[in-house]
């Protein structure tokens, strides 16, 4: 006959057994985290830590694509016969090297049928306030179709040189003195965080606004680069184009911007400076014809892993907000004071990307300059596939943040837009459109 004590021993686990049971959720979490980091495509971070047990896991492709907003044309809509489309690409947080945009340039060019590539040219971006100071670099690649009737020039800005030197103040934290005291996995996390976390802080705290200055210089060089007057490689000088030359090129060329994470804020600030220049009384008095023609122009921005709402927190709004109807409707009271006819913003966000945000109508009204006439379309798109492991479904958040450039739907939307979605063989049936009129 069993005693109460023996019954307890039979039906209750021992202390060690209970500890093991309690550890199972922790082990699941740790192993899933290792899996996520080992498969990272954004920063190549944490590879090699996951067990080979995960190599046979099945990926469940349940990726969704929902487009909510207005219709926009892709880069193909900007391709006039024989004219060159200019595309400026701005990276996000973390250290980058020239060539970081090679994959997206090649993928977009392929989608556009541009198969002939020039030899890349590298331009050193210098500081206008200190012409001897190098800020960053810009890599230029010209592409065209075989007939030469369709052309695009890609301008890849690498601004992280500006922050790299300052981040060296944290190098001690991953030196042997401290690294040997950490588990190798945690030390890799430290290296990663010390590389990416300071960039937004430097961007906003920098009184010299060097990243902004580098972006304005990149735009200046992009507009100055033209047939017959190509910028030579490896040059190191300040771009000092006149306001008339800058506005004339801005009006002449079809231009698009592609940004990633922090790059979304960088380009909005740069366009804000152009809007202020166009609204200046002296500019309007000296170049009324150019200002009037720019008011009929559309500009396109493709934001990958957009972070505008996050990066706006605690910052003042632009000078002119909440007046989109007045500036952008044809019968608006300030329609003749607008800067552009429209700035199309296609904001791509993977819901599993922990560092990406939709741009809601309230944000457009309250934090985007009304004179831009912004028209925002949010694209909720699963970039990374769902993985089922140990009874838990998970999506790699780092892949979700950093692999937009590898997704064929993203490339197709950038290349051809969504204004003919039902006839697009790649997108029809894979992306759902919910059309909302911007204005």
Short mmCIF file of C-alpha atoms in Angstrom, two decimals:
data_model
loop_
_atom_site.label_atom_id
_atom_site.label_comp_id
_atom_site.label_asym_id
_atom_site.label_seq_id
_atom_site.Cartn_x
_atom_site.Cartn_y
_atom_site.Cartn_z
CA UNK A 1 0.00 0.00 0.00
CA UNK A 2 1.32 3.39 -1.00
CA UNK A 3 1.77 6.04 1.63
CA UNK A 4 1.03 9.73 1.06
CA UNK A 5 4.74 10.25 0.75
CA UNK A 6 5.18 7.57 -1.89
CA UNK A 7 2.23 8.97 -3.84
CA UNK A 8 3.92 12.35 -3.90
CA UNK A 9 7.13 10.77 -5.09
CA UNK A 10 5.29 8.92 -7.86
CA UNK A 11 3.18 11.72 -9.25
CA UNK A 12 5.24 14.82 -8.52
CA UNK A 13 8.54 15.55 -10.32
CA UNK A 14 11.68 15.88 -8.33
CA UNK A 15 13.25 19.29 -7.81
CA UNK A 16 15.64 18.61 -10.70
CA UNK A 17 12.78 17.53 -12.96
CA UNK A 18 10.81 20.65 -12.13
CA UNK A 19 13.84 22.79 -12.94
CA UNK A 20 14.12 21.12 -16.31
CA UNK A 21 10.44 21.71 -17.03
CA UNK A 22 10.78 25.34 -16.01
CA UNK A 23 13.78 25.71 -18.30
CA UNK A 24 11.95 24.53 -21.44
CA UNK A 25 10.34 27.91 -22.29
CA UNK A 26 13.66 29.63 -21.66
CA UNK A 27 15.49 27.17 -23.87
CA UNK A 28 12.88 27.65 -26.59
CA UNK A 29 13.30 31.40 -26.43
CA UNK A 30 17.08 31.19 -26.48
CA UNK A 31 17.19 28.73 -29.37
CA UNK A 32 14.70 30.79 -31.37
CA UNK A 33 16.73 33.91 -30.73
CA UNK A 34 19.85 32.12 -31.90
CA UNK A 35 18.00 31.01 -35.01
CA UNK A 36 16.88 34.53 -35.74
CA UNK A 37 20.34 35.98 -35.37
CA UNK A 38 22.06 33.21 -37.28
CA UNK A 39 19.86 33.84 -40.31
CA UNK A 40 20.16 37.62 -40.22
CA UNK A 41 20.46 39.16 -43.66
CA UNK A 42 20.58 42.82 -42.57
CA UNK A 43 23.76 43.08 -40.59
CA UNK A 44 25.19 39.55 -41.01
CA UNK A 45 25.02 39.41 -37.26
CA UNK A 46 25.14 36.41 -35.00
CA UNK A 47 25.81 33.80 -37.68
CA UNK A 48 27.02 30.42 -36.54
CA UNK A 49 25.44 30.36 -33.08
CA UNK A 50 22.37 28.28 -33.84
CA UNK A 51 22.44 24.55 -33.60
CA UNK A 52 22.40 22.43 -36.74
CA UNK A 53 19.12 21.14 -35.41
CA UNK A 54 17.47 24.13 -37.07
CA UNK A 55 18.90 23.51 -40.50
CA UNK A 56 15.99 21.22 -41.41
CA UNK A 57 13.23 23.54 -40.20
CA UNK A 58 10.50 24.18 -42.75
CA UNK A 59 9.71 27.76 -43.73
CA UNK A 60 6.02 28.45 -44.01
CA UNK A 61 5.51 31.07 -46.73
CA UNK A 62 2.39 32.90 -45.57
CA UNK A 63 3.67 36.30 -46.59
CA UNK A 64 1.09 38.97 -47.21
CA UNK A 65 1.10 42.17 -49.25
CA UNK A 66 -1.47 44.91 -48.69
CA UNK A 67 -1.26 48.30 -50.40
CA UNK A 68 -3.32 51.00 -48.73
CA UNK A 69 -3.40 54.48 -50.21
CA UNK A 70 -3.25 56.03 -53.66
CA UNK A 71 -1.94 54.99 -57.03
CA UNK A 72 1.68 55.72 -57.82
CA UNK A 73 3.92 55.10 -60.77
CA UNK A 74 7.25 53.38 -60.41
CA UNK A 75 10.56 54.38 -61.92
CA UNK A 76 9.32 53.13 -65.30
CA UNK A 77 6.73 55.93 -65.34
CA UNK A 78 9.58 58.45 -65.18
CA UNK A 79 11.38 57.04 -68.21
CA UNK A 80 10.84 59.42 -71.09
CA UNK A 81 12.34 58.30 -74.39
CA UNK A 82 16.04 58.97 -74.27
CA UNK A 83 15.89 60.89 -70.97
CA UNK A 84 17.72 59.65 -67.88
CA UNK A 85 15.94 58.93 -64.61
CA UNK A 86 18.07 59.88 -61.61
CA UNK A 87 17.75 57.77 -58.45
CA UNK A 88 19.41 58.72 -55.16
CA UNK A 89 19.78 55.86 -52.65
CA UNK A 90 20.34 56.62 -48.94
CA UNK A 91 21.16 53.88 -46.44
CA UNK A 92 20.04 53.61 -42.82
CA UNK A 93 21.71 52.89 -39.50
CA UNK A 94 24.91 50.93 -39.19
CA UNK A 95 28.28 51.04 -40.92
CA UNK A 96 28.06 50.76 -44.72
CA UNK A 97 30.64 50.65 -47.45
CA UNK A 98 30.47 51.88 -51.06
CA UNK A 99 28.58 49.31 -53.07
CA UNK A 100 25.97 48.69 -50.36
CA UNK A 101 23.17 49.32 -52.88
CA UNK A 102 24.55 47.04 -55.59
CA UNK A 103 21.85 44.39 -55.19
CA UNK A 104 18.88 46.74 -55.32
CA UNK A 105 20.39 48.64 -58.27
CA UNK A 106 20.85 45.39 -60.20
CA UNK A 107 17.38 44.11 -59.30
CA UNK A 108 15.62 47.33 -60.31
CA UNK A 109 17.65 47.58 -63.50
CA UNK A 110 16.70 44.01 -64.39
CA UNK A 111 13.01 44.75 -63.78
CA UNK A 112 13.29 47.80 -66.06
CA UNK A 113 15.13 45.94 -68.80
CA UNK A 114 18.33 47.93 -68.28
CA UNK A 115 21.09 45.43 -68.93
CA UNK A 116 24.07 47.63 -69.84
CA UNK A 117 26.02 49.03 -66.87
CA UNK A 118 28.70 51.69 -66.74
CA UNK A 119 31.85 51.40 -64.72
CA UNK A 120 31.09 52.85 -61.25
CA UNK A 121 32.39 56.30 -60.42
CA UNK A 122 33.18 57.35 -56.85
CA UNK A 123 32.79 60.98 -55.80
CA UNK A 124 34.16 62.21 -52.48
CA UNK A 125 31.58 64.38 -50.74
CA UNK A 126 33.27 67.36 -49.11
CA UNK A 127 32.01 69.70 -46.40
CA UNK A 128 30.80 73.04 -47.86
CA UNK A 129 31.68 74.75 -44.56
CA UNK A 130 35.18 73.24 -44.60
CA UNK A 131 36.12 72.23 -48.17
CA UNK A 132 39.16 70.25 -47.02
CA UNK A 133 37.02 67.93 -44.89
CA UNK A 134 35.77 64.75 -46.55
CA UNK A 135 32.32 63.77 -45.27
CA UNK A 136 31.30 60.74 -47.25
CA UNK A 137 31.26 59.20 -50.70
CA UNK A 138 28.81 58.74 -53.54
CA UNK A 139 28.99 55.85 -56.00
CA UNK A 140 27.46 56.48 -59.42
CA UNK A 141 26.26 53.73 -61.77
CA UNK A 142 24.66 54.48 -65.15
CA UNK A 143 22.42 51.83 -66.71
CA UNK A 144 20.55 51.59 -70.01
CA UNK A 145 18.86 49.16 -72.33
CA UNK A 146 20.72 47.87 -75.38
CA UNK A 147 19.07 50.41 -77.69
CA UNK A 148 19.94 53.30 -75.40
CA UNK A 149 16.33 54.51 -75.39
CA UNK A 150 15.82 53.88 -71.67
CA UNK A 151 18.35 55.11 -69.11
CA UNK A 152 18.73 55.39 -65.35
CA UNK A 153 21.53 56.72 -63.19
CA UNK A 154 21.84 55.51 -59.62
CA UNK A 155 23.59 57.64 -57.00
CA UNK A 156 24.45 55.65 -53.87
CA UNK A 157 25.27 57.88 -50.89
CA UNK A 158 27.37 56.34 -48.11
CA UNK A 159 27.12 58.73 -45.17
CA UNK A 160 28.18 56.36 -42.37
CA UNK A 161 31.79 57.57 -42.64
CA UNK A 162 30.56 60.61 -40.69
CA UNK A 163 29.47 58.55 -37.70
CA UNK A 164 32.15 55.84 -37.82
CA UNK A 165 34.86 58.03 -36.30
CA UNK A 166 32.61 59.13 -33.45
CA UNK A 167 31.51 55.59 -32.69
CA UNK A 168 35.12 54.61 -32.10
CA UNK A 169 34.64 56.04 -28.64
CA UNK A 170 32.82 52.78 -27.87
CA UNK A 171 35.57 50.51 -29.21
CA UNK A 172 36.86 49.91 -25.69
CA UNK A 173 33.58 48.15 -24.88
CA UNK A 174 34.29 45.33 -27.31
CA UNK A 175 38.06 45.15 -26.77
CA UNK A 176 39.65 42.08 -25.25
CA UNK A 177 39.48 43.67 -21.81
CA UNK A 178 35.67 43.49 -21.82
CA UNK A 179 34.88 40.98 -24.58
CA UNK A 180 36.56 38.10 -22.73
CA UNK A 181 34.22 38.66 -19.78
CA UNK A 182 31.12 38.06 -21.94
CA UNK A 183 29.65 35.02 -23.58
CA UNK A 184 30.52 35.11 -27.28
CA UNK A 185 26.85 35.48 -28.24
CA UNK A 186 26.35 38.47 -25.95
CA UNK A 187 29.57 40.05 -27.17
CA UNK A 188 28.31 39.81 -30.75
CA UNK A 189 25.13 41.56 -29.63
CA UNK A 190 27.25 44.28 -28.06
CA UNK A 191 29.23 44.78 -31.28
CA UNK A 192 25.97 45.04 -33.23
CA UNK A 193 24.30 47.50 -30.86
CA UNK A 194 27.39 49.69 -30.55
CA UNK A 195 27.42 50.00 -34.36
CA UNK A 196 23.77 50.89 -34.97
CA UNK A 197 22.44 52.58 -31.82
CA UNK A 198 24.57 55.78 -31.94
CA UNK A 199 23.65 56.74 -35.53
CA UNK A 200 20.23 58.36 -34.83
CA UNK A 201 21.69 60.09 -31.77
CA UNK A 202 24.54 61.55 -33.82
CA UNK A 203 22.16 62.58 -36.62
CA UNK A 204 19.92 64.60 -34.33
CA UNK A 205 22.56 65.91 -31.92
CA UNK A 206 25.08 67.06 -34.54
CA UNK A 207 24.97 70.85 -34.54
CA UNK A 208 26.96 70.94 -37.77
CA UNK A 209 24.36 68.69 -39.41
CA UNK A 210 27.08 66.89 -41.38
CA UNK A 211 24.80 64.08 -42.58
CA UNK A 212 22.34 66.69 -43.86
CA UNK A 213 25.19 68.58 -45.54
CA UNK A 214 26.42 65.38 -47.20
CA UNK A 215 22.92 64.66 -48.48
CA UNK A 216 22.53 68.15 -49.94
CA UNK A 217 25.91 67.80 -51.62
CA UNK A 218 24.89 64.42 -53.04
CA UNK A 219 21.72 65.98 -54.47
CA UNK A 220 23.77 68.84 -55.90
CA UNK A 221 26.21 66.44 -57.62
CA UNK A 222 23.35 64.25 -58.85
CA UNK A 223 21.70 67.25 -60.51
CA UNK A 224 25.02 68.48 -61.92
CA UNK A 225 25.84 65.10 -63.49
CA UNK A 226 24.56 65.16 -67.07
CA UNK A 227 25.27 63.88 -70.56
CA UNK A 228 28.40 65.52 -71.94
CA UNK A 229 29.32 66.85 -68.48
CA UNK A 230 29.75 63.67 -66.50
CA UNK A 231 31.31 63.93 -63.06
CA UNK A 232 34.74 62.34 -63.11
CA UNK A 233 35.52 59.61 -60.61
CA UNK A 234 37.59 60.18 -57.45
CA UNK A 235 37.11 63.93 -57.49
CA UNK A 236 37.16 65.76 -54.15
CA UNK A 237 35.55 69.16 -54.26
CA UNK A 238 32.46 70.99 -53.05
CA UNK A 239 29.48 71.19 -55.39
CA UNK A 240 28.66 74.88 -55.70
CA UNK A 241 25.98 74.98 -58.41
CA UNK A 242 23.98 78.20 -58.59
CA UNK A 243 20.39 78.21 -57.38
CA UNK A 244 19.21 78.65 -60.97
CA UNK A 245 21.27 75.68 -62.15
CA UNK A 246 20.01 73.54 -59.29
CA UNK A 247 16.36 74.45 -59.86
CA UNK A 248 16.72 74.05 -63.63
CA UNK A 249 18.13 70.51 -63.24
CA UNK A 250 15.53 69.66 -60.60
CA UNK A 251 12.82 70.70 -63.05
CA UNK A 252 14.41 68.99 -66.06
CA UNK A 253 15.17 65.53 -64.71
CA UNK A 254 12.79 62.89 -63.45
CA UNK A 255 14.02 62.04 -59.96
CA UNK A 256 13.31 59.32 -57.42
CA UNK A 257 14.68 58.60 -53.96
CA UNK A 258 15.08 55.20 -52.29
CA UNK A 259 15.76 55.21 -48.57
CA UNK A 260 16.17 52.68 -45.78
CA UNK A 261 15.30 53.21 -42.09
CA UNK A 262 17.02 56.44 -40.91
CA UNK A 263 17.38 57.42 -44.56
CA UNK A 264 13.65 58.21 -44.61
CA UNK A 265 14.20 61.07 -42.17
CA UNK A 266 17.35 62.21 -43.93
CA UNK A 267 15.60 62.69 -47.30
CA UNK A 268 12.51 64.35 -45.81
CA UNK A 269 14.76 66.92 -44.13
CA UNK A 270 16.67 67.46 -47.41
CA UNK A 271 13.45 67.98 -49.36
CA UNK A 272 12.29 70.33 -46.62
CA UNK A 273 15.32 72.52 -47.33
CA UNK A 274 14.42 72.57 -51.04
CA UNK A 275 10.83 73.50 -50.20
CA UNK A 276 12.08 76.40 -48.09
CA UNK A 277 14.28 77.57 -50.97
CA UNK A 278 11.35 77.44 -53.40
CA UNK A 279 9.21 79.39 -50.96
CA UNK A 280 11.82 82.11 -50.48
CA UNK A 281 10.73 85.51 -51.83
CA UNK A 282 14.08 86.11 -53.51
CA UNK A 283 13.97 82.73 -55.28
CA UNK A 284 10.47 83.43 -56.55
CA UNK A 285 11.49 86.91 -57.70
CA UNK A 286 14.68 85.75 -59.46
CA UNK A 287 13.35 82.52 -61.01
CA UNK A 288 9.56 82.78 -61.34
CA UNK A 289 9.46 80.55 -64.44
CA UNK A 290 11.39 77.71 -62.77
CA UNK A 291 9.34 77.92 -59.58
CA UNK A 292 6.13 77.75 -61.62
CA UNK A 293 7.31 74.69 -63.59
CA UNK A 294 8.39 72.90 -60.41
CA UNK A 295 4.88 73.42 -59.07
CA UNK A 296 3.73 71.02 -61.80
CA UNK A 297 6.39 68.40 -60.98
CA UNK A 298 5.95 65.11 -59.12
CA UNK A 299 8.73 63.57 -57.03
CA UNK A 300 8.79 59.93 -55.88
CA UNK A 301 10.21 58.54 -52.62
CA UNK A 302 10.34 54.82 -51.90
CA UNK A 303 10.91 54.31 -48.17
CA UNK A 304 12.03 50.85 -47.07
CA UNK A 305 11.54 50.19 -43.36
CA UNK A 306 10.26 53.73 -42.92
CA UNK A 307 10.90 55.26 -39.49
CA UNK A 308 9.42 58.74 -39.80
CA UNK A 309 6.95 58.43 -36.87
CA UNK A 310 9.66 57.10 -34.54
CA UNK A 311 12.24 59.70 -35.54
CA UNK A 312 9.76 62.58 -35.24
CA UNK A 313 9.17 62.03 -31.52
CA UNK A 314 10.23 65.06 -29.51
CA UNK A 315 11.08 67.17 -32.57
CA UNK A 316 9.29 70.30 -33.79
CA UNK A 317 7.02 70.06 -36.82
CA UNK A 318 7.90 71.82 -40.09
CA UNK A 319 6.89 75.46 -40.40
CA UNK A 320 3.85 74.77 -42.61
CA UNK A 321 1.64 71.83 -41.65
CA UNK A 322 -2.05 71.00 -41.56
CA UNK A 323 -2.79 72.89 -44.78
CA UNK A 324 -2.61 70.23 -47.49
CA UNK A 325 -6.08 71.09 -48.82
CA UNK A 326 -5.15 74.77 -49.12
CA UNK A 327 -1.87 74.11 -50.96
CA UNK A 328 -2.62 70.98 -52.95
CA UNK A 329 -6.24 71.20 -54.13
CA UNK A 330 -6.65 73.08 -57.38
CA UNK A 331 -9.23 75.33 -55.74
CA UNK A 332 -7.17 75.73 -52.55
CA UNK A 333 -6.53 79.23 -51.26
CA UNK A 334 -2.73 78.74 -51.37
CA UNK A 335 -2.46 76.51 -54.43
CA UNK A 336 -0.14 78.94 -56.21
CA UNK A 337 2.30 78.78 -53.25
CA UNK A 338 2.91 75.03 -53.32
CA UNK A 339 6.45 73.72 -53.94
CA UNK A 340 5.58 70.62 -56.00
CA UNK A 341 2.48 69.23 -57.60
CA UNK A 342 2.90 66.06 -55.55
CA UNK A 343 5.49 64.12 -53.59
CA UNK A 344 4.54 60.45 -53.84
CA UNK A 345 5.71 58.50 -50.80
CA UNK A 346 5.52 54.70 -50.94
CA UNK A 347 6.27 53.50 -47.41
CA UNK A 348 7.18 49.79 -47.23
CA UNK A 349 6.87 48.14 -43.82
CA UNK A 350 7.03 44.51 -42.77
CA UNK A 351 4.71 44.17 -39.74
CA UNK A 352 7.40 41.93 -38.20
CA UNK A 353 10.08 44.58 -38.71
CA UNK A 354 10.47 45.97 -35.20
CA UNK A 355 11.96 49.23 -36.52
CA UNK A 356 9.40 50.17 -39.17
CA UNK A 357 6.17 52.18 -38.97
CA UNK A 358 3.23 53.05 -41.18
CA UNK A 359 2.69 56.73 -42.00
CA UNK A 360 -0.80 57.51 -40.76
CA UNK A 361 -2.96 60.39 -42.09
CA UNK A 362 -2.57 62.35 -38.83
CA UNK A 363 1.21 62.20 -39.21
CA UNK A 364 0.97 63.45 -42.80
CA UNK A 365 -1.20 66.36 -41.71
CA UNK A 366 0.82 67.33 -38.65
CA UNK A 367 4.45 66.50 -39.50
CA UNK A 368 4.96 66.64 -43.28
CA UNK A 369 5.34 70.05 -44.91
CA UNK A 370 2.03 70.86 -46.61
CA UNK A 371 3.82 72.68 -49.42
CA UNK A 372 5.30 69.35 -50.61
CA UNK A 373 1.77 68.09 -51.32
CA UNK A 374 2.65 64.67 -49.87
CA UNK A 375 0.61 61.68 -51.04
CA UNK A 376 1.39 58.62 -48.91
CA UNK A 377 0.74 54.99 -49.75
CA UNK A 378 1.51 52.41 -47.06
CA UNK A 379 2.60 48.97 -48.20
CA UNK A 380 2.33 46.32 -45.49
CA UNK A 381 4.40 43.47 -46.84
CA UNK A 382 5.87 40.38 -45.21
CA UNK A 383 9.51 40.29 -46.27
CA UNK A 384 10.70 37.48 -44.03
CA UNK A 385 8.93 34.10 -43.95
CA UNK A 386 7.38 32.60 -40.86
CA UNK A 387 9.25 29.75 -39.21
CA UNK A 388 7.70 27.16 -36.92
CA UNK A 389 10.10 25.80 -34.33
CA UNK A 390 9.57 24.07 -31.01
CA UNK A 391 5.87 24.75 -31.23
CA UNK A 392 6.34 28.49 -31.62
CA UNK A 393 5.83 30.59 -34.76
CA UNK A 394 8.43 33.28 -35.29
CA UNK A 395 9.57 35.66 -38.01
CA UNK A 396 13.17 36.81 -38.12
CA UNK A 397 12.87 40.53 -37.21
CA UNK A 398 16.34 41.36 -38.51
CA UNK A 399 15.60 39.83 -41.91
CA UNK A 400 12.27 41.64 -41.85
CA UNK A 401 14.17 44.90 -41.35
CA UNK A 402 16.98 44.41 -43.80
CA UNK A 403 15.88 42.31 -46.79
CA UNK A 404 13.46 44.57 -48.65
CA UNK A 405 15.97 44.82 -51.50
CA UNK A 406 15.73 41.06 -52.07
CA UNK A 407 11.93 40.84 -52.31
CA UNK A 408 10.64 40.64 -55.91
CA UNK A 409 7.35 42.35 -54.98
CA UNK A 410 9.18 45.34 -53.50
CA UNK A 411 11.41 45.57 -56.57
CA UNK A 412 8.38 45.37 -58.88
CA UNK A 413 6.49 48.10 -57.01
CA UNK A 414 9.52 50.40 -57.07
CA UNK A 415 10.08 49.65 -60.74
CA UNK A 416 6.51 49.71 -62.06
CA UNK A 417 4.29 51.12 -59.31
CA UNK A 418 0.77 50.01 -58.45
CA UNK A 419 -1.30 51.96 -60.97
CA UNK A 420 -1.85 48.85 -63.14
CA UNK A 421 -1.83 46.23 -60.43
CA UNK A 422 -4.50 43.94 -61.88
CA UNK A 423 -2.50 43.50 -65.10
CA UNK A 424 0.87 43.02 -63.42
CA UNK A 425 1.69 39.32 -63.66
CA UNK A 426 4.04 39.36 -60.67
CA UNK A 427 1.83 41.40 -58.32
CA UNK A 428 -1.70 40.45 -59.36
CA UNK A 429 -3.06 37.99 -56.83
CA UNK A 430 -0.09 38.50 -54.51
CA UNK A 431 -0.84 42.05 -53.38
CA UNK A 432 -4.22 43.43 -52.32
CA UNK A 433 -5.00 47.07 -53.11
CA UNK A 434 -7.17 49.25 -50.91
CA UNK A 435 -7.35 52.58 -52.70
CA UNK A 436 -7.72 55.70 -50.59
CA UNK A 437 -7.69 59.09 -52.25
CA UNK A 438 -4.96 61.30 -50.80
CA UNK A 439 -6.48 64.55 -52.03
#
